[in-house]
Amino acid sequence: DNEEVENFEMSEEVSEDKANALMQMQNIALRVQETLGSLASFLESIKNVFNFSIPFLSWLGFSVLLLLTIVLYYLPVRILVIMWGTNKLTKKLFCPWATSNSEIEDFLSRVPDDEEKAKYRENIFKESDKSNLEK
């Protein structure tokens, strides 16, 4: 009788371990899926910059690249590294309350990915259909 109780307790522990392992695997799979979704969205935004989905942002990006190319042509890399390092070291001295941000990420966050473009198109068509029905 004592052996049966021990076997039952061991089987409960094994099932709990399996349940915990399954939950951990589900959490890992969810994190991987979210990370891959974010990466796909980021890459689609880059693609949409280069295929002029949002013309203003694409022209802005190409203008900045042209300006950067001209600056890199005329200024030596050594001077640019010195300027970058000086800016990095003195930024906290002049504005200690400021938070750092990435301008490239900010720019790409304003460019829609393919899913956002499709939703926007659907909304435009729905609104145009409503306006046509009202006339």
mmCIF file of C-alpha atoms in Angstrom:
data_model
loop_
_atom_site.group_PDB
_atom_site.id
_atom_site.type_symbol
_atom_site.label_atom_id
_atom_site.label_comp_id
_atom_site.label_asym_id
_atom_site.label_seq_id
_atom_site.Cartn_x
_atom_site.Cartn_y
_atom_site.Cartn_z
ATOM 1 C CA ASP A 1 0.000 0.000 0.000
ATOM 2 C CA ASN A 2 2.895 2.339 0.850
ATOM 3 C CA GLU A 3 4.573 1.611 -2.496
ATOM 4 C CA GLU A 4 1.402 2.549 -4.393
ATOM 5 C CA VAL A 5 1.265 5.933 -2.644
ATOM 6 C CA GLU A 6 4.939 6.581 -3.456
ATOM 7 C CA ASN A 7 4.399 5.602 -7.101
ATOM 8 C CA PHE A 8 1.370 7.893 -7.303
ATOM 9 C CA GLU A 9 3.315 10.808 -5.796
ATOM 10 C CA MET A 10 6.197 10.211 -8.217
ATOM 11 C CA SER A 11 3.814 10.135 -11.171
ATOM 12 C CA GLU A 12 2.288 13.432 -10.004
ATOM 13 C CA GLU A 13 5.762 15.003 -9.783
ATOM 14 C CA VAL A 14 6.622 13.745 -13.256
ATOM 15 C CA SER A 15 3.377 15.140 -14.688
ATOM 16 C CA GLU A 16 4.019 18.492 -12.961
ATOM 17 C CA ASP A 17 7.544 18.578 -14.396
ATOM 18 C CA LYS A 18 6.183 17.837 -17.847
ATOM 19 C CA ALA A 19 3.562 20.571 -17.473
ATOM 20 C CA ASN A 20 6.217 23.066 -16.361
ATOM 21 C CA ALA A 21 8.474 22.079 -19.247
ATOM 22 C CA LEU A 22 5.560 22.462 -21.678
ATOM 23 C CA MET A 23 4.754 25.926 -20.287
ATOM 24 C CA GLN A 24 8.398 26.988 -20.626
ATOM 25 C CA MET A 25 8.522 25.732 -24.195
ATOM 26 C CA GLN A 26 5.328 27.651 -25.013
ATOM 27 C CA ASN A 27 6.797 30.829 -23.515
ATOM 28 C CA ILE A 28 10.002 30.398 -25.501
ATOM 29 C CA ALA A 29 8.046 29.755 -28.699
ATOM 30 C CA LEU A 30 5.966 32.890 -28.053
ATOM 31 C CA ARG A 31 9.094 35.006 -27.530
ATOM 32 C CA VAL A 32 10.673 33.625 -30.707
ATOM 33 C CA GLN A 33 7.501 34.335 -32.681
ATOM 34 C CA GLU A 34 7.280 37.908 -31.348
ATOM 35 C CA THR A 35 10.968 38.522 -32.103
ATOM 36 C CA LEU A 36 10.638 37.195 -35.659
ATOM 37 C CA GLY A 37 7.508 39.322 -36.151
ATOM 38 C CA SER A 38 9.353 42.436 -35.007
ATOM 39 C CA LEU A 39 12.286 41.636 -37.283
ATOM 40 C CA ALA A 40 9.958 41.080 -40.256
ATOM 41 C CA SER A 41 8.181 44.373 -39.570
ATOM 42 C CA PHE A 42 11.524 46.200 -39.331
ATOM 43 C CA LEU A 43 12.754 44.717 -42.622
ATOM 44 C CA GLU A 44 9.437 45.509 -44.364
ATOM 45 C CA SER A 45 9.751 49.116 -43.202
ATOM 46 C CA ILE A 46 13.234 49.296 -44.728
ATOM 47 C CA LYS A 47 11.862 47.821 -47.956
ATOM 48 C CA ASN A 48 9.050 50.391 -48.000
ATOM 49 C CA VAL A 49 11.555 53.236 -47.652
ATOM 50 C CA PHE A 50 13.344 52.125 -50.810
ATOM 51 C CA ASN A 51 10.219 51.452 -52.884
ATOM 52 C CA PHE A 52 8.711 54.891 -52.091
ATOM 53 C CA SER A 53 5.581 53.685 -50.280
ATOM 54 C CA ILE A 54 5.627 56.958 -48.357
ATOM 55 C CA PRO A 55 7.282 59.375 -50.821
ATOM 56 C CA PHE A 56 8.073 62.129 -48.316
ATOM 57 C CA LEU A 57 9.911 59.786 -45.951
ATOM 58 C CA SER A 58 11.734 58.113 -48.846
ATOM 59 C CA TRP A 59 12.944 61.462 -50.214
ATOM 60 C CA LEU A 60 13.958 62.502 -46.712
ATOM 61 C CA GLY A 61 15.951 59.281 -46.259
ATOM 62 C CA PHE A 62 17.670 59.629 -49.637
ATOM 63 C CA SER A 63 18.471 63.289 -48.930
ATOM 64 C CA VAL A 64 20.106 62.347 -45.641
ATOM 65 C CA LEU A 65 22.094 59.587 -47.368
ATOM 66 C CA LEU A 66 23.235 62.057 -50.041
ATOM 67 C CA LEU A 67 24.265 64.583 -47.385
ATOM 68 C CA LEU A 68 26.102 61.853 -45.459
ATOM 69 C CA THR A 69 27.905 60.797 -48.642
ATOM 70 C CA ILE A 70 29.047 64.373 -49.297
ATOM 71 C CA VAL A 71 30.221 64.803 -45.684
ATOM 72 C CA LEU A 72 32.132 61.514 -45.804
ATOM 73 C CA TYR A 73 33.760 62.575 -49.074
ATOM 74 C CA TYR A 74 35.117 65.864 -47.709
ATOM 75 C CA LEU A 75 35.823 65.069 -44.040
ATOM 76 C CA PRO A 76 38.364 62.447 -42.992
ATOM 77 C CA VAL A 77 37.025 59.571 -40.912
ATOM 78 C CA ARG A 78 39.462 60.482 -38.130
ATOM 79 C CA ILE A 79 37.794 63.890 -37.689
ATOM 80 C CA LEU A 80 34.326 62.292 -37.694
ATOM 81 C CA VAL A 81 35.365 59.796 -35.015
ATOM 82 C CA ILE A 82 36.819 62.617 -32.879
ATOM 83 C CA MET A 83 33.608 64.640 -33.272
ATOM 84 C CA TRP A 84 31.450 61.608 -32.422
ATOM 85 C CA GLY A 85 33.535 60.757 -29.351
ATOM 86 C CA THR A 86 33.543 64.341 -28.096
ATOM 87 C CA ASN A 87 29.782 64.529 -28.524
ATOM 88 C CA LYS A 88 29.310 61.204 -26.744
ATOM 89 C CA LEU A 89 31.496 62.207 -23.786
ATOM 90 C CA THR A 90 30.158 65.746 -23.332
ATOM 91 C CA LYS A 91 26.481 65.001 -23.865
ATOM 92 C CA LYS A 92 25.969 63.963 -20.224
ATOM 93 C CA LEU A 93 27.845 67.046 -18.989
ATOM 94 C CA PHE A 94 25.625 69.561 -20.778
ATOM 95 C CA CYS A 95 22.291 67.719 -20.585
ATOM 96 C CA PRO A 96 22.392 65.093 -17.816
ATOM 97 C CA TRP A 97 18.575 64.667 -17.878
ATOM 98 C CA ALA A 98 18.426 63.868 -21.597
ATOM 99 C CA THR A 99 17.687 60.348 -22.737
ATOM 100 C CA SER A 100 19.457 58.845 -25.712
ATOM 101 C CA ASN A 101 17.473 57.706 -28.714
ATOM 102 C CA SER A 102 18.149 56.227 -32.093
ATOM 103 C CA GLU A 103 17.185 58.490 -34.964
ATOM 104 C CA ILE A 104 17.252 55.576 -37.409
ATOM 105 C CA GLU A 105 14.764 53.602 -35.310
ATOM 106 C CA ASP A 106 12.591 56.713 -34.959
ATOM 107 C CA PHE A 107 12.644 57.219 -38.719
ATOM 108 C CA LEU A 108 11.818 53.590 -39.495
ATOM 109 C CA SER A 109 9.027 53.515 -36.918
ATOM 110 C CA ARG A 110 7.219 56.115 -39.036
ATOM 111 C CA VAL A 111 7.437 54.006 -42.200
ATOM 112 C CA PRO A 112 4.581 51.471 -42.335
ATOM 113 C CA ASP A 113 5.188 47.780 -42.870
ATOM 114 C CA ASP A 114 3.156 45.746 -45.373
ATOM 115 C CA GLU A 115 0.449 44.854 -42.846
ATOM 116 C CA GLU A 116 -0.101 48.498 -41.877
ATOM 117 C CA LYS A 117 -0.252 49.481 -45.565
ATOM 118 C CA ALA A 118 -2.901 46.821 -46.242
ATOM 119 C CA LYS A 119 -5.011 48.005 -43.284
ATOM 120 C CA TYR A 120 -4.711 51.597 -44.498
ATOM 121 C CA ARG A 121 -5.849 50.603 -48.003
ATOM 122 C CA GLU A 122 -8.839 48.714 -46.581
ATOM 123 C CA ASN A 123 -9.866 51.758 -44.549
ATOM 124 C CA ILE A 124 -9.529 54.048 -47.572
ATOM 125 C CA PHE A 125 -11.696 51.740 -49.680
ATOM 126 C CA LYS A 126 -14.312 51.453 -46.912
ATOM 127 C CA GLU A 127 -14.475 55.240 -46.553
ATOM 128 C CA SER A 128 -14.732 55.750 -50.309
ATOM 129 C CA ASP A 129 -17.499 53.148 -50.506
ATOM 130 C CA LYS A 130 -19.410 54.917 -47.722
ATOM 131 C CA SER A 131 -19.069 58.277 -49.460
ATOM 132 C CA ASN A 132 -20.238 56.745 -52.769
ATOM 133 C CA LEU A 133 -23.284 55.226 -51.072
ATOM 134 C CA GLU A 134 -24.206 58.558 -49.470
ATOM 135 C CA LYS A 135 -24.259 60.313 -52.828
#
